[in-house]
Amino acid sequence: MHQAIHPSDPAHLPAARAIWDSFKDTSHFKIETLTLKMVSSQPKYDLIREVGRGSYGVVYEAVIRKTSARVAVKKIRCHAPENVELALREFWALSSIKSQHPNVIHLEECILQKDGMVQKMSHGSNSSLYLQLVETSLKGEIAFDPRSAYYLWFVMDFCDGGDMNEYLLSRKPNRKTNTSFMLQLSSALAFLHKNQIIHRDLKPDNILISQSRLDTSDLEPTLKVADFGLSKVCSASGQNPEEPVSVNKCFLSTACGTDFYMAPEVWEGHYTAKADIFALGIIIWAMLERITFIDTETKKELLGSYVKQGTEIVPVGEALLENPKMELLIPVKKKTMNGRMKQLIKEMLAANPQDRPDAFELELRLVQIAFKDSSWET
Protein backbone atom coordinates (compact mmCIF):
# COMPACT_ATOMS: atom_id res chain seq x y z
CA MET A 1 0.00 0.00 0.00
CA HIS A 2 1.46 3.31 -1.04
CA GLN A 3 -1.71 5.39 -0.95
CA ALA A 4 -2.66 8.42 1.10
CA ILE A 5 -3.41 7.43 4.68
CA HIS A 6 -6.28 9.04 6.57
CA PRO A 7 -8.85 7.88 9.13
CA SER A 8 -11.03 6.25 6.49
CA ASP A 9 -10.19 5.61 2.87
CA PRO A 10 -13.15 6.92 0.81
CA ALA A 11 -14.22 4.81 -2.10
CA HIS A 12 -13.84 6.02 -5.66
CA LEU A 13 -16.72 8.21 -6.75
CA PRO A 14 -18.94 7.35 -9.72
CA ALA A 15 -18.52 9.40 -12.88
CA ALA A 16 -20.18 12.77 -12.72
CA ARG A 17 -23.42 13.88 -14.22
CA ALA A 18 -24.34 17.26 -15.67
CA ILE A 19 -25.89 19.19 -12.83
CA TRP A 20 -28.78 21.58 -13.01
CA ASP A 21 -29.74 19.91 -16.29
CA SER A 22 -31.96 17.00 -17.15
CA PHE A 23 -29.26 14.33 -17.51
CA LYS A 24 -29.80 11.18 -15.49
CA ASP A 25 -27.09 10.08 -13.06
CA THR A 26 -25.09 7.08 -14.24
CA SER A 27 -21.79 5.55 -13.20
CA HIS A 28 -20.50 5.47 -16.78
CA PHE A 29 -21.82 8.69 -18.31
CA LYS A 30 -20.02 9.60 -21.55
CA ILE A 31 -19.08 13.26 -21.37
CA GLU A 32 -19.53 15.38 -24.46
CA THR A 33 -19.97 19.03 -23.50
CA LEU A 34 -21.72 19.55 -20.20
CA THR A 35 -23.07 22.80 -18.90
CA LEU A 36 -22.35 23.77 -15.31
CA LYS A 37 -24.57 26.58 -14.07
CA MET A 38 -23.12 28.52 -11.18
CA VAL A 39 -26.00 30.98 -11.12
CA SER A 40 -29.66 30.35 -11.68
CA SER A 41 -29.98 32.32 -14.92
CA GLN A 42 -26.86 31.91 -17.06
CA PRO A 43 -24.43 29.00 -17.19
CA LYS A 44 -20.96 30.19 -16.17
CA TYR A 45 -18.82 27.19 -17.15
CA ASP A 46 -18.93 24.46 -19.77
CA LEU A 47 -17.49 21.11 -18.76
CA ILE A 48 -15.55 19.73 -21.72
CA ARG A 49 -14.11 16.38 -20.64
CA GLU A 50 -13.07 14.31 -17.67
CA VAL A 51 -9.31 14.54 -17.14
CA GLY A 52 -8.84 12.57 -13.95
CA ARG A 53 -10.36 10.97 -10.95
CA GLY A 54 -8.92 10.58 -7.49
CA SER A 55 -9.86 8.98 -4.23
CA TYR A 56 -12.62 11.47 -3.54
CA GLY A 57 -13.42 13.44 -6.67
CA VAL A 58 -13.60 13.76 -10.44
CA VAL A 59 -11.75 16.51 -12.30
CA TYR A 60 -12.90 18.09 -15.56
CA GLU A 61 -11.41 20.45 -18.07
CA ALA A 62 -13.86 23.34 -18.43
CA VAL A 63 -14.09 26.77 -20.01
CA ILE A 64 -15.44 30.02 -18.64
CA ARG A 65 -18.18 31.03 -21.07
CA LYS A 66 -17.55 34.76 -20.80
CA THR A 67 -13.78 34.64 -21.41
CA SER A 68 -13.20 31.18 -22.97
CA ALA A 69 -10.41 30.72 -20.41
CA ARG A 70 -9.68 27.13 -19.41
CA VAL A 71 -10.16 26.04 -15.80
CA ALA A 72 -10.23 22.78 -13.90
CA VAL A 73 -13.46 21.87 -12.13
CA LYS A 74 -13.30 19.23 -9.42
CA LYS A 75 -16.55 17.63 -8.34
CA ILE A 76 -16.73 16.05 -4.89
CA ARG A 77 -19.74 14.06 -3.82
CA CYS A 78 -20.42 14.63 -0.11
CA HIS A 79 -21.94 11.23 0.55
CA ALA A 80 -19.63 10.20 3.40
CA PRO A 81 -18.07 12.08 6.36
CA GLU A 82 -14.58 11.28 5.07
CA ASN A 83 -15.30 12.96 1.74
CA VAL A 84 -16.77 15.99 3.47
CA GLU A 85 -13.75 16.36 5.75
CA LEU A 86 -11.26 16.12 2.88
CA ALA A 87 -13.24 18.62 0.79
CA LEU A 88 -13.58 21.11 3.64
CA ARG A 89 -9.87 20.87 4.46
CA GLU A 90 -9.03 21.72 0.87
CA PHE A 91 -11.53 24.58 0.83
CA TRP A 92 -10.35 26.01 4.15
CA ALA A 93 -6.69 25.89 3.11
CA LEU A 94 -7.09 27.40 -0.35
CA SER A 95 -9.65 30.01 0.69
CA SER A 96 -7.46 31.15 3.60
CA ILE A 97 -4.75 32.33 1.18
CA LYS A 98 -5.25 36.04 0.54
CA SER A 99 -2.72 36.31 -2.29
CA GLN A 100 -1.73 34.06 -5.18
CA HIS A 101 1.54 32.22 -5.75
CA PRO A 102 2.57 30.95 -9.20
CA ASN A 103 3.46 27.52 -7.78
CA VAL A 104 0.35 26.93 -5.65
CA ILE A 105 -2.94 25.94 -7.24
CA HIS A 106 -5.42 28.82 -7.14
CA LEU A 107 -9.04 28.34 -6.06
CA GLU A 108 -11.24 30.55 -8.22
CA GLU A 109 -14.42 29.67 -6.35
CA CYS A 110 -16.19 26.81 -4.61
CA ILE A 111 -19.86 26.05 -5.20
CA LEU A 112 -22.08 23.98 -2.92
CA GLN A 113 -24.94 22.10 -4.56
CA LYS A 114 -27.84 20.40 -2.82
CA ASP A 115 -30.13 18.73 -5.32
CA GLY A 116 -31.19 21.66 -7.57
CA MET A 117 -30.10 24.42 -5.19
CA VAL A 118 -26.66 26.05 -5.47
CA GLN A 119 -24.72 28.66 -3.54
CA LYS A 120 -21.20 30.02 -3.50
CA MET A 121 -19.18 28.78 -0.53
CA SER A 122 -17.55 31.28 1.80
CA HIS A 123 -15.41 30.57 4.85
CA GLY A 124 -17.30 31.17 8.09
CA SER A 125 -20.66 31.28 6.32
CA ASN A 126 -23.76 30.84 8.48
CA SER A 127 -25.77 29.20 5.70
CA SER A 128 -27.52 26.03 6.79
CA LEU A 129 -26.03 24.00 3.91
CA TYR A 130 -22.47 24.97 4.84
CA LEU A 131 -23.05 24.39 8.56
CA GLN A 132 -24.46 20.92 7.84
CA LEU A 133 -21.20 20.03 6.09
CA VAL A 134 -19.13 21.40 8.98
CA GLU A 135 -21.23 19.41 11.46
CA THR A 136 -20.78 16.28 9.34
CA SER A 137 -17.01 16.75 9.39
CA LEU A 138 -16.86 17.38 13.15
CA LYS A 139 -19.18 14.55 14.21
CA GLY A 140 -18.02 11.99 11.66
CA GLU A 141 -21.59 11.22 10.61
CA ILE A 142 -23.92 12.65 7.98
CA ALA A 143 -25.79 15.66 9.41
CA PHE A 144 -28.16 16.11 6.48
CA ASP A 145 -30.87 14.11 4.74
CA PRO A 146 -28.94 11.24 3.07
CA ARG A 147 -31.57 11.18 0.32
CA SER A 148 -30.33 14.59 -0.84
CA ALA A 149 -27.44 14.84 -3.29
CA TYR A 150 -24.74 17.13 -1.91
CA TYR A 151 -21.82 18.13 -4.14
CA LEU A 152 -18.94 20.57 -3.86
CA TRP A 153 -17.51 22.02 -7.06
CA PHE A 154 -13.99 23.50 -6.92
CA VAL A 155 -13.02 25.81 -9.81
CA MET A 156 -9.22 26.00 -10.04
CA ASP A 157 -6.24 26.52 -12.35
CA PHE A 158 -6.16 24.09 -15.25
CA CYS A 159 -2.82 22.30 -15.55
CA ASP A 160 -2.28 20.72 -18.95
CA GLY A 161 1.00 18.88 -18.37
CA GLY A 162 -0.04 16.07 -16.03
CA ASP A 163 1.79 15.60 -12.75
CA MET A 164 5.46 15.69 -11.78
CA ASN A 165 5.79 11.91 -12.00
CA GLU A 166 4.49 11.72 -15.55
CA TYR A 167 6.51 14.71 -16.70
CA LEU A 168 9.91 13.68 -15.33
CA LEU A 169 9.70 9.95 -15.98
CA SER A 170 8.79 10.51 -19.64
CA ARG A 171 11.94 12.59 -20.20
CA LYS A 172 15.68 12.21 -19.81
CA PRO A 173 17.21 13.75 -16.66
CA ASN A 174 17.93 17.44 -17.17
CA ARG A 175 19.92 19.65 -14.82
CA LYS A 176 18.07 22.81 -15.83
CA THR A 177 14.69 21.19 -15.17
CA ASN A 178 15.87 19.81 -11.83
CA THR A 179 17.09 23.24 -10.76
CA SER A 180 13.87 24.95 -11.83
CA PHE A 181 11.67 22.38 -10.09
CA MET A 182 13.62 22.59 -6.82
CA LEU A 183 13.39 26.38 -6.75
CA GLN A 184 9.68 26.38 -7.60
CA LEU A 185 8.85 23.78 -4.95
CA SER A 186 10.85 25.47 -2.20
CA SER A 187 9.20 28.80 -3.06
CA ALA A 188 5.73 27.20 -2.92
CA LEU A 189 6.43 25.56 0.44
CA ALA A 190 7.80 28.79 1.94
CA PHE A 191 4.63 30.55 0.76
CA LEU A 192 2.34 27.90 2.27
CA HIS A 193 4.16 27.89 5.60
CA LYS A 194 4.12 31.70 5.68
CA ASN A 195 0.35 31.40 5.31
CA GLN A 196 0.20 28.87 8.19
CA ILE A 197 -0.68 25.94 5.92
CA ILE A 198 0.88 22.51 6.44
CA HIS A 199 0.27 20.42 3.32
CA ARG A 200 0.84 16.95 4.88
CA ASP A 201 0.73 15.05 1.57
CA LEU A 202 3.51 16.45 -0.60
CA LYS A 203 4.44 13.96 -3.32
CA PRO A 204 5.02 14.08 -7.10
CA ASP A 205 1.43 12.92 -7.74
CA ASN A 206 0.16 16.08 -6.02
CA ILE A 207 2.43 18.45 -7.95
CA LEU A 208 0.87 19.48 -11.26
CA ILE A 209 2.53 20.79 -14.42
CA SER A 210 1.32 23.81 -16.37
CA GLN A 211 2.80 24.17 -19.84
CA SER A 212 0.26 26.55 -21.36
CA ARG A 213 2.42 29.65 -20.94
CA LEU A 214 5.53 28.20 -22.58
CA ASP A 215 6.43 30.41 -25.52
CA THR A 216 9.87 28.93 -26.21
CA SER A 217 11.63 25.65 -25.63
CA ASP A 218 14.05 27.44 -23.29
CA LEU A 219 11.43 27.92 -20.59
CA GLU A 220 10.73 25.30 -17.96
CA PRO A 221 7.11 24.44 -17.11
CA THR A 222 5.37 25.88 -14.08
CA LEU A 223 4.79 23.56 -11.12
CA LYS A 224 1.70 23.92 -8.97
CA VAL A 225 1.33 22.26 -5.57
CA ALA A 226 -2.21 20.86 -5.41
CA ASP A 227 -4.46 18.43 -3.50
CA PHE A 228 -4.95 20.07 -0.12
CA GLY A 229 -7.41 17.46 1.18
CA LEU A 230 -5.11 16.48 4.06
CA SER A 231 -3.78 19.98 4.75
CA LYS A 232 -4.03 21.81 8.04
CA VAL A 233 -4.39 25.56 8.57
CA CYS A 234 -2.71 26.44 11.86
CA SER A 235 -4.90 28.87 13.78
CA ALA A 236 -3.65 31.76 15.89
CA SER A 237 -2.76 31.11 19.52
CA GLY A 238 -5.30 31.81 22.22
CA GLN A 239 -3.01 34.23 24.05
CA ASN A 240 -2.65 36.59 21.10
CA PRO A 241 -5.18 35.87 18.35
CA GLU A 242 -3.74 38.67 16.20
CA GLU A 243 -0.30 37.07 16.08
CA PRO A 244 0.04 34.29 13.47
CA VAL A 245 1.21 30.99 14.86
CA SER A 246 4.48 29.49 13.63
CA VAL A 247 3.81 26.35 11.64
CA ASN A 248 6.96 24.90 13.19
CA LYS A 249 5.35 25.20 16.64
CA CYS A 250 1.93 23.94 15.57
CA PHE A 251 1.90 20.29 16.68
CA LEU A 252 -0.40 17.84 14.93
CA SER A 253 -1.33 14.30 15.92
CA THR A 254 -3.22 12.75 13.00
CA ALA A 255 -0.91 10.37 11.14
CA CYS A 256 -1.70 11.12 7.51
CA GLY A 257 0.05 11.35 4.18
CA THR A 258 1.56 8.80 1.81
CA ASP A 259 3.97 6.36 3.43
CA PHE A 260 7.05 6.80 1.20
CA TYR A 261 7.04 10.56 1.84
CA MET A 262 6.10 10.55 5.53
CA ALA A 263 8.57 11.80 8.15
CA PRO A 264 9.37 9.50 11.10
CA GLU A 265 7.52 11.73 13.57
CA VAL A 266 4.34 11.53 11.43
CA TRP A 267 4.33 7.76 11.90
CA GLU A 268 4.41 8.47 15.66
CA GLY A 269 1.62 11.06 15.48
CA HIS A 270 3.42 14.15 16.86
CA TYR A 271 4.75 16.52 14.23
CA THR A 272 4.88 20.05 12.79
CA ALA A 273 5.41 21.65 9.37
CA LYS A 274 8.91 20.15 9.38
CA ALA A 275 7.17 17.01 8.06
CA ASP A 276 6.65 18.90 4.78
CA ILE A 277 10.40 19.59 4.64
CA PHE A 278 11.06 15.86 4.97
CA ALA A 279 8.61 15.02 2.17
CA LEU A 280 10.23 17.59 -0.11
CA GLY A 281 13.64 16.10 0.72
CA ILE A 282 12.41 12.70 -0.47
CA ILE A 283 11.07 14.28 -3.68
CA ILE A 284 14.25 16.25 -4.46
CA TRP A 285 16.55 13.30 -3.75
CA ALA A 286 14.42 11.03 -5.94
CA MET A 287 14.29 13.62 -8.73
CA LEU A 288 18.06 14.19 -8.81
CA GLU A 289 18.89 10.49 -8.91
CA ARG A 290 15.73 9.26 -10.63
CA ILE A 291 14.98 6.87 -7.78
CA THR A 292 11.64 5.15 -8.35
CA PHE A 293 9.49 2.38 -6.93
CA ILE A 294 6.42 0.54 -8.21
CA ASP A 295 3.16 1.27 -6.41
CA THR A 296 1.77 -2.09 -5.32
CA GLU A 297 -1.85 -1.07 -6.01
CA THR A 298 -1.67 0.92 -9.24
CA LYS A 299 1.52 -0.73 -10.58
CA LYS A 300 2.67 2.76 -11.58
CA GLU A 301 6.32 3.78 -11.43
CA LEU A 302 6.65 6.62 -8.93
CA LEU A 303 9.48 8.94 -7.94
CA GLY A 304 10.44 8.34 -4.33
CA SER A 305 13.47 7.51 -2.21
CA TYR A 306 13.57 4.50 0.08
CA VAL A 307 15.84 2.27 2.13
CA LYS A 308 16.62 -1.32 1.13
CA GLN A 309 16.32 -3.93 3.87
CA GLY A 310 17.21 -7.26 2.31
CA THR A 311 14.86 -7.74 -0.63
CA GLU A 312 12.33 -5.25 0.75
CA ILE A 313 12.13 -1.50 0.17
CA VAL A 314 11.13 0.53 3.22
CA PRO A 315 10.02 4.18 3.40
CA VAL A 316 12.86 6.37 4.67
CA GLY A 317 10.71 7.80 7.47
CA GLU A 318 9.73 4.36 8.72
CA ALA A 319 13.36 3.20 8.64
CA LEU A 320 14.49 6.30 10.56
CA LEU A 321 11.77 5.74 13.14
CA GLU A 322 13.21 2.27 13.80
CA ASN A 323 16.81 3.50 13.73
CA PRO A 324 17.20 7.29 14.13
CA LYS A 325 21.00 7.01 13.88
CA MET A 326 20.86 5.33 10.47
CA GLU A 327 23.19 6.99 7.95
CA LEU A 328 21.47 7.61 4.61
CA LEU A 329 23.54 6.69 1.56
CA ILE A 330 23.39 9.86 -0.56
CA PRO A 331 23.96 9.64 -3.48
CA VAL A 332 22.77 6.06 -3.86
CA LYS A 333 22.93 5.69 -7.66
CA LYS A 334 25.33 8.39 -8.83
CA LYS A 335 29.05 8.30 -8.17
CA THR A 336 29.18 11.85 -6.85
CA MET A 337 26.92 14.74 -5.84
CA ASN A 338 27.67 18.38 -5.11
CA GLY A 339 28.70 18.61 -1.46
CA ARG A 340 26.30 21.41 -0.52
CA MET A 341 23.37 19.68 -2.23
CA LYS A 342 24.16 16.39 -0.52
CA GLN A 343 24.40 18.09 2.88
CA LEU A 344 21.11 19.93 2.38
CA ILE A 345 19.23 16.74 1.44
CA LYS A 346 20.66 14.98 4.50
CA GLU A 347 19.48 17.84 6.72
CA MET A 348 16.01 17.80 5.13
CA LEU A 349 15.82 14.07 5.92
CA ALA A 350 17.17 14.34 9.47
CA ALA A 351 15.45 11.97 11.91
CA ASN A 352 15.07 14.84 14.39
CA PRO A 353 12.79 17.50 12.85
CA GLN A 354 14.65 20.21 14.78
CA ASP A 355 17.74 19.41 12.70
CA ARG A 356 15.88 20.17 9.46
CA PRO A 357 15.89 23.65 7.91
CA ASP A 358 12.60 25.50 7.90
CA ALA A 359 10.99 26.39 4.57
CA PHE A 360 12.50 29.87 4.46
CA GLU A 361 16.07 28.71 5.10
CA LEU A 362 15.54 25.91 2.59
CA GLU A 363 14.45 28.32 -0.14
CA LEU A 364 17.48 30.55 0.47
CA ARG A 365 19.97 27.68 0.47
CA LEU A 366 18.58 26.18 -2.74
CA VAL A 367 18.86 29.57 -4.45
CA GLN A 368 22.48 29.80 -3.28
CA ILE A 369 23.28 26.30 -4.55
CA ALA A 370 21.53 26.88 -7.88
CA PHE A 371 23.19 30.19 -8.67
CA LYS A 372 26.54 30.02 -6.89
CA ASP A 373 27.55 26.47 -7.76
CA SER A 374 27.38 26.29 -11.54
CA SER A 375 28.10 22.55 -11.46
CA TRP A 376 26.10 21.72 -8.31
CA GLU A 377 24.78 18.41 -9.65
CA THR A 378 28.18 16.84 -10.23
PDB file of N, CA and C in Angstrom, residues 277-321:
ATOM      1  N   ILE A 277       8.992  19.476   5.057  1.00  0.00           N
ATOM      2  CA  ILE A 277      10.401  19.588   4.642  1.00  0.00           C
ATOM      3  C   ILE A 277      10.950  18.202   4.328  1.00  0.00           C
ATOM      4  N   PHE A 278      10.618  17.235   5.173  1.00  0.00           N
ATOM      5  CA  PHE A 278      11.064  15.856   4.967  1.00  0.00           C
ATOM      6  C   PHE A 278      10.519  15.323   3.643  1.00  0.00           C
ATOM      7  N   ALA A 279       9.227  15.516   3.412  1.00  0.00           N
ATOM      8  CA  ALA A 279       8.607  15.024   2.168  1.00  0.00           C
ATOM      9  C   ALA A 279       9.275  15.641   0.946  1.00  0.00           C
ATOM     10  N   LEU A 280       9.575  16.931   1.017  1.00  0.00           N
ATOM     11  CA  LEU A 280      10.234  17.591  -0.108  1.00  0.00           C
ATOM     12  C   LEU A 280      11.656  17.067  -0.289  1.00  0.00           C
ATOM     13  N   GLY A 281      12.308  16.708   0.817  1.00  0.00           N
ATOM     14  CA  GLY A 281      13.639  16.098   0.722  1.00  0.00           C
ATOM     15  C   GLY A 281      13.603  14.778  -0.030  1.00  0.00           C
ATOM     16  N   ILE A 282      12.590  13.972   0.245  1.00  0.00           N
ATOM     17  CA  ILE A 282      12.412  12.702  -0.471  1.00  0.00           C
ATOM     18  C   ILE A 282      12.209  12.965  -1.962  1.00  0.00           C
ATOM     19  N   ILE A 283      11.378  13.959  -2.273  1.00  0.00           N
ATOM     20  CA  ILE A 283      11.069  14.284  -3.677  1.00  0.00           C
ATOM     21  C   ILE A 283      12.314  14.763  -4.412  1.00  0.00           C
ATOM     22  N   ILE A 284      13.058  15.682  -3.798  1.00  0.00           N
ATOM     23  CA  ILE A 284      14.247  16.246  -4.459  1.00  0.00           C
ATOM     24  C   ILE A 284      15.316  15.177  -4.655  1.00  0.00           C
ATOM     25  N   TRP A 285      15.559  14.382  -3.643  1.00  0.00           N
ATOM     26  CA  TRP A 285      16.554  13.301  -3.753  1.00  0.00           C
ATOM     27  C   TRP A 285      16.162  12.347  -4.884  1.00  0.00           C
ATOM     28  N   ALA A 286      14.893  11.950  -4.902  1.00  0.00           N
ATOM     29  CA  ALA A 286      14.425  11.025  -5.944  1.00  0.00           C
ATOM     30  C   ALA A 286      14.523  11.654  -7.329  1.00  0.00           C
ATOM     31  N   MET A 287      14.223  12.940  -7.432  1.00  0.00           N
ATOM     32  CA  MET A 287      14.286  13.620  -8.727  1.00  0.00           C
ATOM     33  C   MET A 287      15.724  13.680  -9.241  1.00  0.00           C
ATOM     34  N   LEU A 288      16.666  14.037  -8.380  1.00  0.00           N
ATOM     35  CA  LEU A 288      18.059  14.191  -8.807  1.00  0.00           C
ATOM     36  C   LEU A 288      18.676  12.875  -9.251  1.00  0.00           C
ATOM     37  N   GLU A 289      18.293  11.783  -8.584  1.00  0.00           N
ATOM     38  CA  GLU A 289      18.893  10.486  -8.914  1.00  0.00           C
ATOM     39  C   GLU A 289      17.942   9.571  -9.692  1.00  0.00           C
ATOM     40  N   ARG A 290      16.755  10.064  -9.951  1.00  0.00           N
ATOM     41  CA  ARG A 290      15.731   9.256 -10.635  1.00  0.00           C
ATOM     42  C   ARG A 290      15.504   7.927  -9.904  1.00  0.00           C
ATOM     43  N   ILE A 291      15.291   8.045  -8.605  1.00  0.00           N
ATOM     44  CA  ILE A 291      14.977   6.875  -7.782  1.00  0.00           C
ATOM     45  C   ILE A 291      13.468   6.648  -7.852  1.00  0.00           C
ATOM     46  N   THR A 292      13.064   5.449  -8.211  1.00  0.00           N
ATOM     47  CA  THR A 292      11.638   5.151  -8.349  1.00  0.00           C
ATOM     48  C   THR A 292      11.288   3.833  -7.664  1.00  0.00           C
ATOM     49  N   PHE A 293      10.007   3.660  -7.417  1.00  0.00           N
ATOM     50  CA  PHE A 293       9.488   2.383  -6.929  1.00  0.00           C
ATOM     51  C   PHE A 293       8.169   2.124  -7.644  1.00  0.00           C
ATOM     52  N   ILE A 294       7.696   0.907  -7.576  1.00  0.00           N
ATOM     53  CA  ILE A 294       6.421   0.542  -8.205  1.00  0.00           C
ATOM     54  C   ILE A 294       5.338   0.498  -7.140  1.00  0.00           C
ATOM     55  N   ASP A 295       4.289   1.273  -7.335  1.00  0.00           N
ATOM     56  CA  ASP A 295       3.163   1.266  -6.408  1.00  0.00           C
ATOM     57  C   ASP A 295       2.475  -0.095  -6.480  1.00  0.00           C
ATOM     58  N   THR A 296       2.312  -0.724  -5.340  1.00  0.00           N
ATOM     59  CA  THR A 296       1.774  -2.086  -5.318  1.00  0.00           C
ATOM     60  C   THR A 296       0.314  -2.151  -5.767  1.00  0.00           C
ATOM     61  N   GLU A 297      -0.433  -1.060  -5.615  1.00  0.00           N
ATOM     62  CA  GLU A 297      -1.845  -1.070  -6.009  1.00  0.00           C
ATOM     63  C   GLU A 297      -2.043  -0.701  -7.469  1.00  0.00           C
ATOM     64  N   THR A 298      -1.441   0.424  -7.878  1.00  0.00           N
ATOM     65  CA  THR A 298      -1.671   0.921  -9.240  1.00  0.00           C
ATOM     66  C   THR A 298      -0.678   0.360 -10.246  1.00  0.00           C
ATOM     67  N   LYS A 299       0.431  -0.211  -9.738  1.00  0.00           N
ATOM     68  CA  LYS A 299       1.525  -0.733 -10.583  1.00  0.00           C
ATOM     69  C   LYS A 299       2.236   0.383 -11.349  1.00  0.00           C
ATOM     70  N   LYS A 300       2.007   1.621 -10.941  1.00  0.00           N
ATOM     71  CA  LYS A 300       2.673   2.759 -11.580  1.00  0.00           C
ATOM     72  C   LYS A 300       4.081   2.937 -11.019  1.00  0.00           C
ATOM     73  N   GLU A 301       4.985   3.411 -11.882  1.00  0.00           N
ATOM     74  CA  GLU A 301       6.321   3.776 -11.427  1.00  0.00           C
ATOM     75  C   GLU A 301       6.252   5.188 -10.847  1.00  0.00           C
ATOM     76  N   LEU A 302       6.738   5.339  -9.622  1.00  0.00           N
ATOM     77  CA  LEU A 302       6.652   6.620  -8.930  1.00  0.00           C
ATOM     78  C   LEU A 302       8.024   7.073  -8.454  1.00  0.00           C
ATOM     79  N   LEU A 303       8.261   8.372  -8.492  1.00  0.00           N
ATOM     80  CA  LEU A 303       9.482   8.938  -7.935  1.00  0.00           C
ATOM     81  C   LEU A 303       9.400   8.912  -6.418  1.00  0.00           C
ATOM     82  N   GLY A 304      10.410   8.363  -5.781  1.00  0.00           N
ATOM     83  CA  GLY A 304      10.438   8.339  -4.326  1.00  0.00           C
ATOM     84  C   GLY A 304      11.651   7.597  -3.815  1.00  0.00           C
ATOM     85  N   SER A 305      12.298   8.154  -2.798  1.00  0.00           N
ATOM     86  CA  SER A 305      13.472   7.509  -2.212  1.00  0.00           C
ATOM     87  C   SER A 305      13.028   6.493  -1.170  1.00  0.00           C
ATOM     88  N   TYR A 306      13.890   5.548  -0.891  1.00  0.00           N
ATOM     89  CA  TYR A 306      13.570   4.500   0.077  1.00  0.00           C
ATOM     90  C   TYR A 306      14.864   3.886   0.592  1.00  0.00           C
ATOM     91  N   VAL A 307      14.718   3.002   1.560  1.00  0.00           N
ATOM     92  CA  VAL A 307      15.845   2.267   2.132  1.00  0.00           C
ATOM     93  C   VAL A 307      15.645   0.791   1.820  1.00  0.00           C
ATOM     94  N   LYS A 308      16.699   0.122   1.393  1.00  0.00           N
ATOM     95  CA  LYS A 308      16.615  -1.318   1.134  1.00  0.00           C
ATOM     96  C   LYS A 308      16.952  -2.091   2.400  1.00  0.00           C
ATOM     97  N   GLN A 309      16.081  -3.026   2.746  1.00  0.00           N
ATOM     98  CA  GLN A 309      16.319  -3.934   3.870  1.00  0.00           C
ATOM     99  C   GLN A 309      16.139  -5.350   3.340  1.00  0.00           C
ATOM    100  N   GLY A 310      17.259  -5.957   2.959  1.00  0.00           N
ATOM    101  CA  GLY A 310      17.205  -7.259   2.305  1.00  0.00           C
ATOM    102  C   GLY A 310      16.603  -7.099   0.926  1.00  0.00           C
ATOM    103  N   THR A 311      15.531  -7.845   0.671  1.00  0.00           N
ATOM    104  CA  THR A 311      14.858  -7.737  -0.630  1.00  0.00           C
ATOM    105  C   THR A 311      13.704  -6.734  -0.588  1.00  0.00           C
ATOM    106  N   GLU A 312      13.441  -6.178   0.590  1.00  0.00           N
ATOM    107  CA  GLU A 312      12.325  -5.249   0.753  1.00  0.00           C
ATOM    108  C   GLU A 312      12.786  -3.802   0.602  1.00  0.00           C
ATOM    109  N   ILE A 313      11.872  -2.938   0.128  1.00  0.00           N
ATOM    110  CA  ILE A 313      12.129  -1.502   0.168  1.00  0.00           C
ATOM    111  C   ILE A 313      11.230  -0.895   1.241  1.00  0.00           C
ATOM    112  N   VAL A 314      11.817  -0.036   2.062  1.00  0.00           N
ATOM    113  CA  VAL A 314      11.126   0.529   3.223  1.00  0.00           C
ATOM    114  C   VAL A 314      11.134   2.049   3.108  1.00  0.00           C
ATOM    115  N   PRO A 315      10.016   2.720   3.399  1.00  0.00           N
ATOM    116  CA  PRO A 315      10.017   4.183   3.401  1.00  0.00           C
ATOM    117  C   PRO A 315      11.106   4.728   4.317  1.00  0.00           C
ATOM    118  N   VAL A 316      11.756   5.801   3.896  1.00  0.00           N
ATOM    119  CA  VAL A 316      12.864   6.368   4.670  1.00  0.00           C
ATOM    120  C   VAL A 316      12.399   6.761   6.069  1.00  0.00           C
ATOM    121  N   GLY A 317      11.223   7.381   6.167  1.00  0.00           N
ATOM    122  CA  GLY A 317      10.715   7.804   7.468  1.00  0.00           C
ATOM    123  C   GLY A 317      10.488   6.647   8.411  1.00  0.00           C
ATOM    124  N   GLU A 318       9.967   5.553   7.889  1.00  0.00           N
ATOM    125  CA  GLU A 318       9.729   4.361   8.715  1.00  0.00           C
ATOM    126  C   GLU A 318      11.049   3.770   9.183  1.00  0.00           C
ATOM    127  N   ALA A 319      12.044   3.732   8.281  1.00  0.00           N
ATOM    128  CA  ALA A 319      13.360   3.196   8.641  1.00  0.00           C
ATOM    129  C   ALA A 319      14.034   4.063   9.697  1.00  0.00           C
ATOM    130  N   LEU A 320      13.892   5.387   9.580  1.00  0.00           N
ATOM    131  CA  LEU A 320      14.493   6.297  10.563  1.00  0.00           C
ATOM    132  C   LEU A 320      13.778   6.222  11.907  1.00  0.00           C
ATOM    133  N   LEU A 321      12.504   5.905  11.892  1.00  0.00           N
ATOM    134  CA  LEU A 321      11.768   5.736  13.145  1.00  0.00           C
ATOM    135  C   LEU A 321      12.316   4.540  13.907  1.00  0.00           C
TER     136      LEU A 321
END
